[in-house]
mmCIF file of C-alpha atoms in Angstrom:
data_model
loop_
_atom_site.group_PDB
_atom_site.id
_atom_site.type_symbol
_atom_site.label_atom_id
_atom_site.label_comp_id
_atom_site.label_asym_id
_atom_site.label_seq_id
_atom_site.Cartn_x
_atom_site.Cartn_y
_atom_site.Cartn_z
ATOM 1 C CA UNK A 1 -13.036 9.101 0.105
ATOM 2 C CA UNK A 2 -11.351 12.113 1.642
ATOM 3 C CA UNK A 3 -7.755 12.658 2.682
ATOM 4 C CA UNK A 4 -7.161 14.461 5.998
ATOM 5 C CA UNK A 5 -6.511 17.655 4.013
ATOM 6 C CA UNK A 6 -9.893 17.342 2.308
ATOM 7 C CA UNK A 7 -8.692 16.041 -1.066
ATOM 8 C CA UNK A 8 -11.345 13.863 -2.699
ATOM 9 C CA UNK A 9 -10.108 10.526 -4.056
ATOM 10 C CA UNK A 10 -12.398 8.482 -6.290
ATOM 11 C CA UNK A 11 -11.958 4.710 -5.978
ATOM 12 C CA UNK A 12 -13.782 1.603 -7.177
ATOM 13 C CA UNK A 13 -16.433 -0.024 -5.027
ATOM 14 C CA UNK A 14 -14.850 -2.369 -2.475
ATOM 15 C CA UNK A 15 -11.552 -0.458 -2.421
ATOM 16 C CA UNK A 16 -9.418 -0.752 0.695
ATOM 17 C CA UNK A 17 -7.095 1.592 2.571
ATOM 18 C CA UNK A 18 -4.172 0.145 0.572
ATOM 19 C CA UNK A 19 -5.924 1.166 -2.657
ATOM 20 C CA UNK A 20 -6.354 4.656 -1.211
ATOM 21 C CA UNK A 21 -2.671 4.867 -0.257
ATOM 22 C CA UNK A 22 -1.553 3.963 -3.772
ATOM 23 C CA UNK A 23 -4.092 6.391 -5.274
ATOM 24 C CA UNK A 24 -2.521 9.231 -3.286
ATOM 25 C CA UNK A 25 1.117 8.341 -4.134
ATOM 26 C CA UNK A 26 3.120 5.207 -4.864
ATOM 27 C CA UNK A 27 5.619 5.922 -2.079
ATOM 28 C CA UNK A 28 2.808 6.253 0.445
ATOM 29 C CA UNK A 29 1.401 2.911 -0.669
ATOM 30 C CA UNK A 30 4.807 1.247 -0.479
ATOM 31 C CA UNK A 31 5.415 2.532 3.053
ATOM 32 C CA UNK A 32 1.966 2.227 4.639
ATOM 33 C CA UNK A 33 1.681 0.265 7.873
ATOM 34 C CA UNK A 34 -1.726 1.282 9.259
ATOM 35 C CA UNK A 35 -4.652 3.585 8.640
ATOM 36 C CA UNK A 36 -7.224 5.694 10.410
ATOM 37 C CA UNK A 37 -10.683 5.686 8.924
ATOM 38 C CA UNK A 38 -12.920 8.398 10.346
ATOM 39 C CA UNK A 39 -10.346 8.939 13.122
ATOM 40 C CA UNK A 40 -10.375 5.263 14.230
ATOM 41 C CA UNK A 41 -7.395 2.946 13.799
ATOM 42 C CA UNK A 42 -8.389 0.187 11.364
ATOM 43 C CA UNK A 43 -6.635 -2.654 9.495
ATOM 44 C CA UNK A 44 -5.352 -1.883 5.995
ATOM 45 C CA UNK A 45 -7.746 -4.448 4.496
ATOM 46 C CA UNK A 46 -10.791 -2.480 5.688
ATOM 47 C CA UNK A 47 -13.195 -1.761 2.852
ATOM 48 C CA UNK A 48 -13.861 1.953 2.429
ATOM 49 C CA UNK A 49 -17.301 3.498 2.170
ATOM 50 C CA UNK A 50 -18.379 6.651 0.398
ATOM 51 C CA UNK A 51 -17.551 9.724 2.498
ATOM 52 C CA UNK A 52 -14.902 8.076 4.699
ATOM 53 C CA UNK A 53 -11.995 10.218 5.818
ATOM 54 C CA UNK A 54 -8.807 8.181 5.462
ATOM 55 C CA UNK A 55 -5.392 8.859 6.976
ATOM 56 C CA UNK A 56 -2.527 6.557 6.023
ATOM 57 C CA UNK A 57 0.227 5.950 8.586
ATOM 58 C CA UNK A 58 3.602 5.289 6.992
ATOM 59 C CA UNK A 59 6.999 4.092 8.140
ATOM 60 C CA UNK A 60 10.250 4.707 6.262
ATOM 61 C CA UNK A 61 11.461 1.092 6.366
ATOM 62 C CA UNK A 62 8.076 -0.506 5.609
ATOM 63 C CA UNK A 63 7.599 -2.613 2.474
ATOM 64 C CA UNK A 64 4.517 -3.901 0.662
ATOM 65 C CA UNK A 65 3.219 -7.227 1.892
ATOM 66 C CA UNK A 66 2.411 -9.915 -0.739
ATOM 67 C CA UNK A 67 -0.845 -10.626 1.160
ATOM 68 C CA UNK A 68 -2.106 -7.210 0.051
ATOM 69 C CA UNK A 69 -2.600 -8.629 -3.441
ATOM 70 C CA UNK A 70 -5.456 -10.752 -2.102
ATOM 71 C CA UNK A 71 -7.603 -7.770 -1.096
ATOM 72 C CA UNK A 72 -6.656 -4.746 -3.219
ATOM 73 C CA UNK A 73 -9.246 -3.805 -5.831
ATOM 74 C CA UNK A 74 -7.603 -1.222 -8.092
ATOM 75 C CA UNK A 75 -5.260 -2.086 -10.916
ATOM 76 C CA UNK A 76 -2.827 0.669 -9.939
ATOM 77 C CA UNK A 77 -2.318 -0.727 -6.443
ATOM 78 C CA UNK A 78 -2.001 -4.304 -7.718
ATOM 79 C CA UNK A 79 0.534 -3.282 -10.390
ATOM 80 C CA UNK A 80 2.645 -1.218 -7.978
ATOM 81 C CA UNK A 81 2.749 -3.994 -5.365
ATOM 82 C CA UNK A 82 3.780 -6.538 -8.001
ATOM 83 C CA UNK A 83 6.418 -4.157 -9.368
ATOM 84 C CA UNK A 84 7.921 -3.605 -5.919
ATOM 85 C CA UNK A 85 7.945 -7.327 -5.085
ATOM 86 C CA UNK A 86 9.541 -8.193 -8.430
ATOM 87 C CA UNK A 87 12.239 -5.538 -7.926
ATOM 88 C CA UNK A 88 12.965 -6.929 -4.431
ATOM 89 C CA UNK A 89 13.195 -10.442 -5.826
ATOM 90 C CA UNK A 90 15.640 -9.314 -8.536
ATOM 91 C CA UNK A 91 17.762 -7.481 -5.974
ATOM 92 C CA UNK A 92 17.897 -10.552 -3.716
ATOM 93 C CA UNK A 93 18.876 -12.737 -6.692
ATOM 94 C CA UNK A 94 21.711 -10.351 -7.582
ATOM 95 C CA UNK A 95 23.008 -10.384 -3.999
ATOM 96 C CA UNK A 96 22.856 -14.164 -3.910
ATOM 97 C CA UNK A 97 24.749 -14.334 -7.218
ATOM 98 C CA UNK A 98 27.470 -12.026 -5.889
ATOM 99 C CA UNK A 99 27.852 -14.156 -2.750
ATOM 100 C CA UNK A 100 28.097 -17.341 -4.818
ATOM 101 C CA UNK A 101 30.826 -15.804 -6.987
ATOM 102 C CA UNK A 102 32.893 -14.748 -3.985
#
């Protein structure tokens, strides 16, 4: 797979655009909302083929979706999504605890 700047990214067979985003950088994976594969807008679950040019579209307030775990192929992407979701869950539990105390 190629980034828009021509960087080659090697991924496992069956990898998706979400896997690509996490391979480039964790923050890009955490904030991705859409992708362009070979200049066409495609869903994030789209399976990549050898030689595809992938552009990830991000948004500052975007967060990983738990559904992504059902179609990511790489361990890095799966681990980073789980880590983010666990951190969010811990943060929500702390806020709930603070509200219960007050």
